[in-house]
Each structure stands twice: as structure tokens, then as C-alpha cells.
XYZ file of C-alpha atoms in Angstrom:
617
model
C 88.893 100.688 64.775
C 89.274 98.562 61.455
C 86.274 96.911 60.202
C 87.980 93.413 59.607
C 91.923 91.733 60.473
C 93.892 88.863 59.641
C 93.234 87.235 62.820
C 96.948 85.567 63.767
C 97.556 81.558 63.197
C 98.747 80.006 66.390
C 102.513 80.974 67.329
C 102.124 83.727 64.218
C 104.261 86.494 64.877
C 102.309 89.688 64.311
C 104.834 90.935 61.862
C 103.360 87.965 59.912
C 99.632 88.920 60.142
C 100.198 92.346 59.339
C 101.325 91.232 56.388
C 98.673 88.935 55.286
C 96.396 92.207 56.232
C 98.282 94.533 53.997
C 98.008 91.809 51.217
C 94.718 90.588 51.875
C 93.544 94.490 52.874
C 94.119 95.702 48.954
C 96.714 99.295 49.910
C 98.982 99.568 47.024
C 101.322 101.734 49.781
C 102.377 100.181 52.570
C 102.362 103.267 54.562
C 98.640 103.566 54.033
C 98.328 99.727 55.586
C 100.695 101.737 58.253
C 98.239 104.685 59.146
C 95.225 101.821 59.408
C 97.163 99.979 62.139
C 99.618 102.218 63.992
C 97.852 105.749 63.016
C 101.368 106.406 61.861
C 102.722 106.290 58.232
C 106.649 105.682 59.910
C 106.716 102.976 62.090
C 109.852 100.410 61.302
C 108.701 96.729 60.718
C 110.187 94.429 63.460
C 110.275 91.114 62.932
C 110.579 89.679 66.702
C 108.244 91.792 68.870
C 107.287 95.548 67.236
C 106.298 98.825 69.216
C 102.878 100.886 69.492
C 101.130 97.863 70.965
C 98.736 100.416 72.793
C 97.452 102.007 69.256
C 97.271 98.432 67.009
C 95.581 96.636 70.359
C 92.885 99.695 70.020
C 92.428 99.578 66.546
C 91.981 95.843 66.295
C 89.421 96.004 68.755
C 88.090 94.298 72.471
C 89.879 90.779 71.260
C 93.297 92.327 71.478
C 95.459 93.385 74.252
C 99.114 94.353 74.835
C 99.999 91.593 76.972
C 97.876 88.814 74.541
C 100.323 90.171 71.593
C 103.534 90.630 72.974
C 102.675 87.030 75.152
C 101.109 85.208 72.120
C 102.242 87.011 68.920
C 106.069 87.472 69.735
C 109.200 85.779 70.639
C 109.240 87.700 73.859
C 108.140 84.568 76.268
C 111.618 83.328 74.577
C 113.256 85.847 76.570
C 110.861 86.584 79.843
C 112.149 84.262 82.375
C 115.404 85.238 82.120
C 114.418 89.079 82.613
C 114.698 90.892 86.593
C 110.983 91.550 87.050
C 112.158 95.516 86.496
C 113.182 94.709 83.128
C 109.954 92.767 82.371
C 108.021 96.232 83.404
C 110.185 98.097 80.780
C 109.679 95.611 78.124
C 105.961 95.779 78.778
C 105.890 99.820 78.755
C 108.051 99.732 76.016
C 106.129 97.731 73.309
C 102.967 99.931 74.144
C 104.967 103.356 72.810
C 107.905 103.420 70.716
C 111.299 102.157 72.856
C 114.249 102.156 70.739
C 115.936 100.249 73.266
C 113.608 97.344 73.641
C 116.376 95.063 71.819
C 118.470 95.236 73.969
C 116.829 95.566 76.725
C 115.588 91.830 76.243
C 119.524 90.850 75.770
C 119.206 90.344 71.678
C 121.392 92.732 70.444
C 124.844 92.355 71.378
C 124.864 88.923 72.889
C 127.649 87.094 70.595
C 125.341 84.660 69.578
C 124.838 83.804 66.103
C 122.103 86.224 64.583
C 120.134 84.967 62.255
C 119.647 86.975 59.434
C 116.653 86.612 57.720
C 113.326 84.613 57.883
C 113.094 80.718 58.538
C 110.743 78.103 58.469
C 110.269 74.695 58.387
C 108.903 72.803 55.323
C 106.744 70.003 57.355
C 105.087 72.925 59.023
C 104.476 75.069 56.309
C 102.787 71.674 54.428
C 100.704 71.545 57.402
C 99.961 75.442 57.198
C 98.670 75.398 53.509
C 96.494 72.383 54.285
C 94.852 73.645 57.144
C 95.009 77.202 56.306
C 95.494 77.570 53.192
C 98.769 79.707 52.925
C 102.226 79.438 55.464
C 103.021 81.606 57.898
C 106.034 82.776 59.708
C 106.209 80.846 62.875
C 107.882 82.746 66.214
C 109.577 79.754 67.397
C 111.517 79.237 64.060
C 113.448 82.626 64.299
C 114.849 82.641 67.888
C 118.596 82.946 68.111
C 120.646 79.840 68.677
C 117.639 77.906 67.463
C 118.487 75.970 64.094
C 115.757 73.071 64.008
C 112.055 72.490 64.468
C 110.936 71.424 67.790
C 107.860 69.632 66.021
C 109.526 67.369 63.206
C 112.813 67.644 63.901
C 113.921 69.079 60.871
C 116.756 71.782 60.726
C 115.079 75.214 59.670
C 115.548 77.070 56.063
C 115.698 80.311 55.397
C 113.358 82.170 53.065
C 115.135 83.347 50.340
C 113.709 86.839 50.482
C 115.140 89.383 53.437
C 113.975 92.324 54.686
C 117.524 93.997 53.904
C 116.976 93.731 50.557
C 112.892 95.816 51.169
C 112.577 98.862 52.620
C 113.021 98.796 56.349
C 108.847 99.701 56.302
C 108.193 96.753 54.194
C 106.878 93.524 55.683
C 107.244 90.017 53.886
C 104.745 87.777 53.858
C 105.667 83.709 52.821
C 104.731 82.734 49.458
C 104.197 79.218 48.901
C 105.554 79.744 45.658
C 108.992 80.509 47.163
C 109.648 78.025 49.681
C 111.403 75.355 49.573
C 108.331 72.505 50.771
C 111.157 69.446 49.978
C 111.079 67.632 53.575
C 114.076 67.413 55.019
C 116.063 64.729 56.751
C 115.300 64.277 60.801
C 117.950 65.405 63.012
C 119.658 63.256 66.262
C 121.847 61.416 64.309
C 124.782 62.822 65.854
C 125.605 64.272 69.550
C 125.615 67.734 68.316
C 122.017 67.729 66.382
C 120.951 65.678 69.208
C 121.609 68.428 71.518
C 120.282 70.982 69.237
C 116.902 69.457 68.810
C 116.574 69.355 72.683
C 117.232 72.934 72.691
C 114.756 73.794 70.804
C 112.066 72.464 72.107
C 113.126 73.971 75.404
C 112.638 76.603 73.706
C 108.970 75.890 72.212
C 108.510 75.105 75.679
C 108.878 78.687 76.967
C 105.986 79.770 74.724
C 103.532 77.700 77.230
C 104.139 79.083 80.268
C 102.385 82.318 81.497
C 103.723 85.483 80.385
C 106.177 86.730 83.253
C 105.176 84.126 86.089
C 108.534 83.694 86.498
C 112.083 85.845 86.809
C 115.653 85.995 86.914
C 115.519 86.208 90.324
C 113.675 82.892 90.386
C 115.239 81.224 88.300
C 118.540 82.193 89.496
C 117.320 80.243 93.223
C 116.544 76.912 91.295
C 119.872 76.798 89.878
C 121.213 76.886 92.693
C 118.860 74.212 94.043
C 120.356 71.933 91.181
C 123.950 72.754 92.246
C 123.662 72.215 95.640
C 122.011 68.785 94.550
C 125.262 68.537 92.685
C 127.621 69.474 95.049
C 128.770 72.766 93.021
C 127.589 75.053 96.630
C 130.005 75.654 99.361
C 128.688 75.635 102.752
C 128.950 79.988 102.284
C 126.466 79.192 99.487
C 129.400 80.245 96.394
C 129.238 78.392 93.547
C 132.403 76.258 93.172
C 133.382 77.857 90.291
C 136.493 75.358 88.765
C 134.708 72.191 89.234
C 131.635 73.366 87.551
C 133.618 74.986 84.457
C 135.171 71.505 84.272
C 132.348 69.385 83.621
C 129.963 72.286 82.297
C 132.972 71.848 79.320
C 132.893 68.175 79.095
C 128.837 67.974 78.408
C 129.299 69.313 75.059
C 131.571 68.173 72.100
C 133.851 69.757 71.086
C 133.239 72.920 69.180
C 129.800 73.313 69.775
C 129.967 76.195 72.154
C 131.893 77.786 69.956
C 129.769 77.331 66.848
C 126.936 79.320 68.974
C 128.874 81.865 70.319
C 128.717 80.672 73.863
C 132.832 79.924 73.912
C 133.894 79.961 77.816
C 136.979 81.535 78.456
C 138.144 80.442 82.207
C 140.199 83.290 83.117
C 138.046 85.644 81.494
C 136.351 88.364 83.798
C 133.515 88.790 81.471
C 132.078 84.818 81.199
C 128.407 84.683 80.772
C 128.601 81.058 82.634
C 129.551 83.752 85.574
C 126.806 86.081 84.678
C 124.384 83.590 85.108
C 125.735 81.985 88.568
C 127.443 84.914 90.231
C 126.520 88.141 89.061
C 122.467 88.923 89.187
C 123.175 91.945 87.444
C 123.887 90.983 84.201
C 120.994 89.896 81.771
C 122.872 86.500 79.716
C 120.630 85.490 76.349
C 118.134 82.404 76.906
C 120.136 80.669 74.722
C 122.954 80.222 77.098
C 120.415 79.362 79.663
C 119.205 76.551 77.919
C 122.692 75.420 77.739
C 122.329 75.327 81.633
C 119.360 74.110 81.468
C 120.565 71.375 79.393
C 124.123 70.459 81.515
C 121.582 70.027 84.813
C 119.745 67.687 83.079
C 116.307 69.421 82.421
C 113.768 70.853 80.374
C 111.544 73.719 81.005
C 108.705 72.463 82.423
C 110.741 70.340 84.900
C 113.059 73.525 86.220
C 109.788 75.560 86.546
C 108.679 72.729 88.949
C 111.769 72.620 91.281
C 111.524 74.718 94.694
C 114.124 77.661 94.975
C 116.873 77.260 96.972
C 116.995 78.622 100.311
C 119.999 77.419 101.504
C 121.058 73.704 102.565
C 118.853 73.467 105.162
C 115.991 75.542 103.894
C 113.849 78.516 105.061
C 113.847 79.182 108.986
C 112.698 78.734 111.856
C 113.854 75.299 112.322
C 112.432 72.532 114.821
C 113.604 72.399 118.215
C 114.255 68.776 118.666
C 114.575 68.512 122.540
C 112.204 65.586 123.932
C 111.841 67.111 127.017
C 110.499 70.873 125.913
C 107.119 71.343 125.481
C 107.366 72.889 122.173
C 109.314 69.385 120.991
C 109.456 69.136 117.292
C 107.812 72.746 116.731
C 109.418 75.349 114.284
C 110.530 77.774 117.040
C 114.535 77.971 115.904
C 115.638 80.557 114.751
C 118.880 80.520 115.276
C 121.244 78.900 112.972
C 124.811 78.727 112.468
C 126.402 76.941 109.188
C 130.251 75.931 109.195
C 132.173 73.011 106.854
C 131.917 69.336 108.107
C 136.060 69.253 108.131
C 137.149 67.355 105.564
C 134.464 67.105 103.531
C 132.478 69.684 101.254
C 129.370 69.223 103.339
C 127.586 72.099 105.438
C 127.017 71.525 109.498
C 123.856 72.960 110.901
C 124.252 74.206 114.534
C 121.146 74.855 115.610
C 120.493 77.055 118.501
C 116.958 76.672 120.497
C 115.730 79.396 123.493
C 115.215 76.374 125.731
C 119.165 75.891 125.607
C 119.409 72.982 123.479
C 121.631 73.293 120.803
C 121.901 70.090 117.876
C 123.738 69.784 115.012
C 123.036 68.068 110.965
C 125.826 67.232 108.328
C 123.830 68.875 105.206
C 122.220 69.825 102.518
C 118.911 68.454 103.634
C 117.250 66.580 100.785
C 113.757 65.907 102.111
C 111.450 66.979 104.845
C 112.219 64.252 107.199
C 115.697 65.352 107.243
C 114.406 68.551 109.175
C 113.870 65.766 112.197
C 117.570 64.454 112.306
C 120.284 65.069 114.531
C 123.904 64.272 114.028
C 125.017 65.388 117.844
C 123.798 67.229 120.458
C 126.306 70.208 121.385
C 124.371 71.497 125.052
C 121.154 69.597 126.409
C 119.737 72.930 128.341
C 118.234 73.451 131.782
C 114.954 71.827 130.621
C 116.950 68.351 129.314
C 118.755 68.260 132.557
C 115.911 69.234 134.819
C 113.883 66.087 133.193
C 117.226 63.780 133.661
C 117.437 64.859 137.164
C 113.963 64.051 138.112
C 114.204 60.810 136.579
C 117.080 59.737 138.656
C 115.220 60.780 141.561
C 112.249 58.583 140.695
C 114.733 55.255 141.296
C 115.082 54.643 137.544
C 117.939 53.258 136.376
C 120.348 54.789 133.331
C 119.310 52.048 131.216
C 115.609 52.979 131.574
C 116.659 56.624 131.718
C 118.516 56.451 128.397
C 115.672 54.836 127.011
C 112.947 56.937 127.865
C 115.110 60.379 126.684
C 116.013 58.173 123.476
C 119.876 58.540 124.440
C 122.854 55.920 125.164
C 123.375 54.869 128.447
C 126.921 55.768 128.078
C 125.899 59.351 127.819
C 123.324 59.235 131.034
C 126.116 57.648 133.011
C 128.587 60.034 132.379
C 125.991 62.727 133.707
C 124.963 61.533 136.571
C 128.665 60.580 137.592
C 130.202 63.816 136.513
C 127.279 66.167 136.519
C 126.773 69.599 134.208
C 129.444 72.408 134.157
C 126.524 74.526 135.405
C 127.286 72.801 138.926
C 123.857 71.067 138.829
C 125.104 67.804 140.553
C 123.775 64.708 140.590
C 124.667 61.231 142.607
C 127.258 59.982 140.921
C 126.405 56.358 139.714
C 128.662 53.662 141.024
C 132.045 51.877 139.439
C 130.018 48.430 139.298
C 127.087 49.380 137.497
C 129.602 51.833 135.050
C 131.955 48.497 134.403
C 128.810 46.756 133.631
C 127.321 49.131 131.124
C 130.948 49.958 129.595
C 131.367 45.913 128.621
C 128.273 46.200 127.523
C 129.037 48.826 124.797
C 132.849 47.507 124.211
C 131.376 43.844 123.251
C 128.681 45.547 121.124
C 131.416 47.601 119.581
C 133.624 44.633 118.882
C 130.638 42.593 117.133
C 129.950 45.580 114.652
C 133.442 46.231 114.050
C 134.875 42.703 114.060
C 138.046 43.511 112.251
C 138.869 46.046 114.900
C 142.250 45.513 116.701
C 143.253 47.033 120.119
C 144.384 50.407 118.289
C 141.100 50.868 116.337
C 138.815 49.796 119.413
C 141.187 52.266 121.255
C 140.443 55.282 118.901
C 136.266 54.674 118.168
C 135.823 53.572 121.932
C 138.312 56.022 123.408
C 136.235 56.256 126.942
C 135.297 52.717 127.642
C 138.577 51.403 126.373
C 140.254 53.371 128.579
C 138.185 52.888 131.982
C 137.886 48.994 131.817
C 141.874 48.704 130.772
C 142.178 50.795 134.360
C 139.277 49.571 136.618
C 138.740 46.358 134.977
C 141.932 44.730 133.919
C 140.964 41.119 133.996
C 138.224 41.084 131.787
C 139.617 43.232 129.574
C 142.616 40.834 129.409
C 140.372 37.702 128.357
C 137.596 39.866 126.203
C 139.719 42.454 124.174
C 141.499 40.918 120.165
C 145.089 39.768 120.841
C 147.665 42.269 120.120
C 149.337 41.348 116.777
C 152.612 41.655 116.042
C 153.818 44.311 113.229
C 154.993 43.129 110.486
C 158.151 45.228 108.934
C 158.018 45.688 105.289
C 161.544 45.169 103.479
C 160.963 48.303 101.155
C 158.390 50.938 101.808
C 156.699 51.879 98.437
C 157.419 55.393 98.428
C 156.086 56.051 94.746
C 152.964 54.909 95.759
C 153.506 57.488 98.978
C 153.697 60.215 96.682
C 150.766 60.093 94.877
C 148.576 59.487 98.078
C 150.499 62.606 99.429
C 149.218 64.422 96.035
C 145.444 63.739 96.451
C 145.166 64.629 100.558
C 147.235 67.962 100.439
C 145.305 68.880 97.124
C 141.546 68.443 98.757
C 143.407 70.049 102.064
C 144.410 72.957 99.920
C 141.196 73.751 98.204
C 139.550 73.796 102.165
C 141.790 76.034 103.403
C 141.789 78.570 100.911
C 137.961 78.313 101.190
C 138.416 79.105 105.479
C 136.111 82.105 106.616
C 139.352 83.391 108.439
C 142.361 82.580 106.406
C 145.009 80.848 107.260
C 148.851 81.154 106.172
C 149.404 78.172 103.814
C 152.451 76.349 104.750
C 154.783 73.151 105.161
C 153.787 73.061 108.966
C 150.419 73.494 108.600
C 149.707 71.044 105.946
C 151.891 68.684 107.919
C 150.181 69.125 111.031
C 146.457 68.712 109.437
C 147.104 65.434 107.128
C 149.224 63.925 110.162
C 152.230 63.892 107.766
C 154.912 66.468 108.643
C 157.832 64.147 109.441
C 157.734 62.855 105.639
C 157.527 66.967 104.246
C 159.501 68.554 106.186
C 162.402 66.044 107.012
C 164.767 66.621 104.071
C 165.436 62.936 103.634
C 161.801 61.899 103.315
C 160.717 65.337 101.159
C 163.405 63.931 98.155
C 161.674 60.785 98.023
C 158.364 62.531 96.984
C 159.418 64.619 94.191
C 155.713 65.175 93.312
C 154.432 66.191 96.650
C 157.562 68.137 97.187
C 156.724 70.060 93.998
C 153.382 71.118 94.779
C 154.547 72.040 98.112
C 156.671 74.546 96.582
C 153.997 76.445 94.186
C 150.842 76.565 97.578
C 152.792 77.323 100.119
C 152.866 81.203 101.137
C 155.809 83.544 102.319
C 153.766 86.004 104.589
C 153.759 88.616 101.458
C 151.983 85.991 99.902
C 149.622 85.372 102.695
C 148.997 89.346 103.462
C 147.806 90.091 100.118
C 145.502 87.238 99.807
C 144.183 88.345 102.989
C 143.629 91.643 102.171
C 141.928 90.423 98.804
C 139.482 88.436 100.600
C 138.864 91.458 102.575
C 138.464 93.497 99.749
C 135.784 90.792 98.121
C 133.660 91.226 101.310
C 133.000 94.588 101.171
C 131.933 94.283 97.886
C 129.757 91.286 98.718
C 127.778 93.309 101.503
C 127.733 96.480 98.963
C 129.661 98.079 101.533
C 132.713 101.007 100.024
C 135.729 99.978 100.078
C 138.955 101.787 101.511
C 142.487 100.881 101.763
C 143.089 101.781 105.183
C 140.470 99.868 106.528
C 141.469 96.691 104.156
C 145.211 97.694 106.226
C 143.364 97.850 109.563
C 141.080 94.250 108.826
C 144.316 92.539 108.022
C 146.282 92.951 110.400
C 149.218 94.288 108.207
C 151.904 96.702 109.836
C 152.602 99.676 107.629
C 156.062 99.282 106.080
C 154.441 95.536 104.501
C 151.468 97.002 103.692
C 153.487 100.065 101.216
C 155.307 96.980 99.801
C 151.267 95.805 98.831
C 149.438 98.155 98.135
C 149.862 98.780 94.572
C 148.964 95.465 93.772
C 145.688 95.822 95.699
C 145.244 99.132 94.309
C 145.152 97.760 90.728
C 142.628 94.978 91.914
C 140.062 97.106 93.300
C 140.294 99.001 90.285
C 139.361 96.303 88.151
C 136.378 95.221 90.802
C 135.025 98.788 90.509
C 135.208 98.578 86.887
C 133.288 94.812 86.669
C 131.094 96.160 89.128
C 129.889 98.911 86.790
């Protein structure tokens, strides 16, 4: 054990005190400074992190440890969240002996991003240093790549004018005040791009405060995705939506920043690190491209650290059954749940299936913990629901009373008791009177919340009531329901106008169906039929007064070729999802395709599980 060491400054990477000990220690060879702290007269000076922790933690004495170095001493917290946890246990064993591979292990070598290729510092700092101290130092946080200013003053960093490719790959540099440059320099932020480059790095200074491997990949990889399902960028299959994010991950930054740094995204290119980091948990992407991230959602370190991992839009089961009538009401004993698309939006729908029999729905994500206690509708009451309804009929209480004590509309216990449940639990049916009563009831509340409602609106929210007290009720309805107006024919329809409306709907239609669990043949028909507009597509007429729409129409829609092989694609995209292999005949067998069609396809999806296998690896 050595008798005395150059105990490191704060944020001093070891490569820095180990020089100030061979200076301060008096070896004329730097191999004999070697043999004192590594019992080894050939270890290679590393600038960023260094190897044969074990032996220089031993012969420093009880103050030292591996994990105080390589957590306090390195640039490795730079690069620890963003590690698997597996990866972080190689690191670790790997400092402690003699890894060659420790570089790029930690994603440094290789990653595109501009190296830098010597020693920086920052003159405020180094002022600082030599007052408090004495001498400089080399500071961690001023040679991480990507990072080009001081998180402290603002500054952009300089490089020392000494580097080690001009020593001996065993020599290790130590600052000399007489050599730096100590003019201070001009703050940054006066433009977008140093703006965003100061808020970078101290993101960056920011990882050096948090606990040595508290956190993962893994982790980290769930609270992104709690910040894009914030953002809308989740589907309700929980895949990032890759296009819309690209387009306004791009339009955060000016123009030619990513570039400067290396971190260029190329859309259509298989190997994107913006897909690395969303999509593929395999891949290990530099922190500095995280921070970009970091830095399009809108946060720092400490306030991602802070955010709960996703776990999914309507979080971690079980779920609450919400059934007033069950004795375990508003108790987590759901565990059922069943997530499609809200049609025509991008929103998830929760169907949530209780043991009791009641089954409720919610439009998510949820957002709070009170949303856990919402319903949007109730798909099936269950035997317990009904059981409670029927004895409170039998007590002589009326459906108003009912409907308020189960916290329903009266509309709803009427419709019960008249018509009973498909189970053939019957009730007596209520009579006509009391059902016209409660039906004007509702009908005059709807008109006074939806006062500019005309007969066909009332008609289509109302559809029930409407209906009954037009057939059992004919002279009120007469004197209560709007007058019906006359149409008004427009001399010229504003087809132009048409056409773009017509863009917009069968665009957002598109996108949905090619995002449908089972696919669907995209065609004139179908689109027609969905948006309610297949007389103005498919009549030849109407189609050449949309030019536009008729355009479009022509690049989506699928010939059943078409159709089969995106099928089979999707198939094929599965399998490798669930990690399950992958064969062409059962891809054939899945889709549905006969056997002459499939020949006609299959080198096509030959060549594209090729290239899957090959990303995959």
C-alpha cells in the first residue's frame, strides 16, 4: 500500500490524479509511478475510466473502492443509465481487471459522434482550481462526447494544447497553468443552437449526481414511453408512432445541428438510433443522443428520473371493479382487461372484465388516479347488478328512485324492467304512461342542452325516445318538438372545398386501418362505406370533380396482391415480436393465401425476412 496519494479534486478524473502523483511522487520513469499503483510497469493510460481498479483501490488503501472510482473519478455515470443492468455488471467486472472491450462496451467507440480528441477545460474553472487548490485539474465532465461547453459558466470548452498522441500511450498529462489558456471566454445562449448546447450539458453534469447504476435502460426505456403516451406518440398496441414522432423530433432542432453531432436521422434508414432508443431494447445508443430525447420531451435529468414508468395506458393490474351493488365495490379485484382503439380517434378503450359479471369500459390513457374510478359505459351489469335491480322493484320503488339509488338514468332502469335481461330474468314490465312520462322528461332535457338541435339531430342523439313518443305520443310531440325547416338548395356546391375535406378524413381513415389488429383490404368501397362518402368516390361523375381525393385514392388503395403481401408482412412482424421462428408455410397458412398467389409472393417475402433476420442479429 503507498505511504501517501494525490487525493482526487471533486469531479477529477483519476487519470488526472495519477498524474499529479507521478509529478508530485518524484519517479523520473513513469513506469516506476506504474509498478507503485497498478503493480504493473504496462498498463495503457486511459483518459475516461482506466482498468485494474481492484489493484490501485488496494494500494491506495481503506478510502478507496472500485465502485467510489469508477462512480466518482470517471465519466462512467455519463454513460450508466443508458446501460441494460447486464452491461452495467460487465463494466463493473471489467474496470477491476484489464477488459479491452470496456469502450465499447459503454457505447464510446463507434458511435458516430464527434470524438473529441484531446484534453479540455474550461478557463473560469481552472481560475477557480488554482485559487482554491492551487494548480487545475482535468475535470470529467469537460471531456464527454457531444459536450462542447461548461455546465457551470457557460463557457464553450478549450482544448489543452498538449495530447496524449503526441506522448507515449503510458504517459499521463497533467495541466500546467503555464499552458492554458485562463482568458475568460464569452457566455454562450446567444443563439438557438448554443442555447441548446448549454442545456445539454448540464444534463449531462447532472448524471454525475445520481447514484451509480440506480437506474437502467430498461427503466429508462418505460419513462419514455410514459412521456409519449403523454404525447400521443403510443398506439393503443403500445408502438410508438413512428412518422409523427420523426416529424417533430426534426423540427425541435435547427437546422444542421444534428448533423454537426453526428446524430443525422435518416427516415428510411433501418439502422436509426432514434429507433434504437424507442423500438429496439437491444441496441445500446450513446447518452448523447439520449439527451437529445431528453431534451425534445422537454426535460432534464433529475425531472425524467422522477417520472413513473409506463405500464401501459391504464397502468399496472388488477383494476377496480366498479359495480355498486358487489360487495367488493371499488376494490382492485380485475384482472381482466381488454384494450381496443376508440374508432376514430387515436385513443385506447379499456374493457374491463370483473368475476361478478360486470363488465365497464374507459376512453384512455388514464392521467391520474381518480381516473381509475371512471366509467365511460357499462357493456353487461351481471347477476349481482340485476339481482339488486330486481329486489328493488319488488320493494314498490319507483325507476326514478331506482335509478337514483344504483346512480343510473331512469331511461336505462325502464328499459329493464319493461324488456328484462337476455338471461330470461323477467321483470314486470313498467307501464306506457309512466314510460311517456319519463321519455318527455329526457327529450325536453335534451332539447335545453342542445338548443340548436333540429328534428334530425334530436333524432340521431335521442334515437329511443324520439322514436317512442313520435309513435305512442304524437300530440305532444307535435306541439313540443323544433319546427321542421325547410332546406335550403345551394346554387353551386363548392366542390374544391369538397376535396380537401375528402383529403383530411380518408388520410386519418387510412393511417387507422393500416394500424387494424386484423387487416383489412384497403379499397374504394371500404373507405366509402366508413367516411359515409361512397356515392362522391366511386360515381365517375363526382370522382372527376375531386382530382385530389381521386389521386390519393389511386396510390392506398390495394389490388388483393397488394393486400396479401401486406398481410403476410404483418404476420411475419408478429412472430418476430413474440420471439417466435418464423416459417413461410405457416406465414401461407396465417394468411389465408391459396398456393398459386402465394408462389407469385413469396420472393418478395423471402427477401424481407432476410433482412429482419439480419437487423435482428
Amino acid at each position: 500500500m503507498l505511504t501517501f496519494f494525490t487525493d482526487p479534486y471533486k469531479d477529477e478524473l483519476v487519470y488526472s490524479s495519477i498524474a499529479r502523483y507521478h509529478f508530485y511522487s518524484g519517479n523520473i520513469n513513469l513506469k516506476d509511478t506504474l509498478e507503485e499503483l497498478f503493480r504493473s510497469r504496462t498498463v495503457i493510460a486511459s483518459v475516461g475510466i482506466g482498468f485494474r481498479f481492484s489493484i490501485l483501490a488496494e494500494q491506495l488503501g481503506n478510502n478507496y473502492s472500485v465502485e467510489g472510482l469508477l462512480t466518482n473519478h470517471t465519466i462512467y455515470p455519463y454513460y450508466s443509465p443508458f446501460l441494460s443492468v447486464q452491461r452495467q455488471q460487465e463494466v463493473l467486472s471489467g474496470v477491476k481487471g484489464t477488459n479491452k472491450g470496456l469502450y465499447r462496451k459503454i457505447g464510446m467507440s463507434g458511435s458516430g459522434i464527434c470524438k473529441k480528441g484531446g484534453l479540455y477545460y474550461c478557463s473560469s474553472c481552472a481560475i477557480e482550481d488554482i485559487e482554491k487548490y492551487g494548480e487545475p485539474y482535468i475535470h470529467r465532465e469537460h471531456q464527454l462526447q457531444g459536450i462542447e461547453y461548461c455546465a457551470h459558466h457557460e463557457t464553450k470548452l478549450k482544448k489543452y494544447s498538449i495530447e496524449q498522441r503526441m506522448l507515449s500511450r503510458y504517459e499521463y498529462i497533467r495541466f500546467d497553468e503555464k499552458v492554458l489558456d485562463l482568458s475568460v471566454g464569452i457566455r454562450g445562449g446567444h443563439n438557438e443552437s448554443s442555447i441548446i448546447q448549454i442545456k445539454l450539458a448540464k444534463m449531462a453534469y447532472q448524471l454525475f449526481q445520481i447514484p451509480n447504476n440506480k437506474f437502467s435502460r430498461e427503466i429508462i426505456a418505460l419513462k419514455y414511453r410514459t412521456l409519449f403516451r403523454e404525447r400521443g406518440l403510443i398506439t393503443f398496441t403500445n408502438q410508438v408512432r413512428r412518422n409523427e414522432l420523426y416529424r417533430i423530433f426534426l423540427m425541435k432542432f435547427p437546422k444542421g445541428f444534428l448533423e454537426k453531432f453526428g446524430s443525422l436521422l435518416d427516415v428510411n434508414s433501418p439502422n436509426n438510433w432514434l429507433d434504437f432508443i424507442t423500438l429496439n431494447t437491444k441496441r445500446h445508443v450513446p447518452p448523447f443522443r439520449h439527451l437529445l430525447l431528453i431534451y425534445f420531451l422537454d426535460q432534464d435529468i433529475e425531472s425524467l428520473l422522477a417520472i413513473e414508468p409506463d405500464q401501459g395506458p391504464f397502468g399496472a393490474g388488477p383494476w377496480p371493479c366498479l359495480n355498486k351493488t358487489a360487495k367488493h365495490f371499488e376494490q382492485d379485484v380485475v384482472n381482466k382487461l381488454v384494450i381496443k382503439r376508440k374508432w376514430g380517434t387515436k385513443n385506447p378503450k379499456g374493457e374491463f372484465h370483473c368475476s361478478c359479471g360486470f363488465v365497464y369500459t374507459r376512453i384512455g390513457p388514464d392521467k391520474t388516479a381518480n381516473d381509475k374510478k371512471k366509467i365511460t359505459s357499462i357493456k353487461n351489469y351481471g347477476d349481482s347488478w340485476n339481482a339488486q335491480l330486481k329486489e328493488l322493484h319488488k320493494s314498490g320503488l319507483s325507476p326514478d328512485e331506482i335509478a337514483k339509488q344504483l346512480e343510473v338514468s331512469n331511461t336505462l332502469i325502464i328499459n329493464r324492467l319493461r324488456k328484462g335481461e337476455k338471461s330470461k330474468c323477467y321483470i314486470n314490465p313498467v307501464n306506457d304512461e309512466e314510460l311517456i312520462k319519463m321519455y318527455r322528461i329526457e327529450l325536453i332535457k335534451g332539447m335545453e342542452k342542445y338548443p340548436g338541435y333540429g328534428r334530425t339531430e334530436l333524432s340521431k342523439r335521442f334515437k329511443k325516445v324520439y322514436k317512442f313518443l313520435l309513435n305512442h305520443d304524437k300530440e305532444w310531440f307535435k306541439n313540443n318538438i323544433p319546427i321542421k325547416e325547410k332546406k335550403i338548395l345551394l346554387k353551386k356546391f363548392d366542390w374544391k372545398r369538397r376535396d380537401q375535406e375528402y383529403l383530411v378524413k380518408i388520410n386519418a381513415l387510412y393511417e387507422e386501418l393500416l394500424e387494424l389488429d386484423k387487416p383489412v383490404r384497403i379499397t374504394r368501397s371500404v373507405i366509402g362505406k366508413r367516411l359515409d362518402i361512397r356515392t362522391s368516390i366511386e360515381t365517375q361523375g363526382k370522382a372527376m370533380k375531386i382530382p385530389q381525393t381521386n389521386n390519393l385514392l389511386k396510390e392506398i388503395t390495394e389490388s388483393v396482391q397488394d393486400f396479401q403481401i401486406r398481410r403476410c408482412l404483418k404476420i411475419i412482424d408478429s412472430h418476430f415480436e413474440d420471439g417466435e421462428p418464423v416459417a413461410l408455410w405457416k406465414v401461407k397458412k396465417c394468411g389465408g393465401v391459396k398456393s398459386n398467389q402465394f408462389n407469385q409472393i413469396k420472393p418478395l417475402l423471402e427477401r424481407y425476412l432476410k433482412g429482419k433476420m439480419g437487423k435482428d442479429n
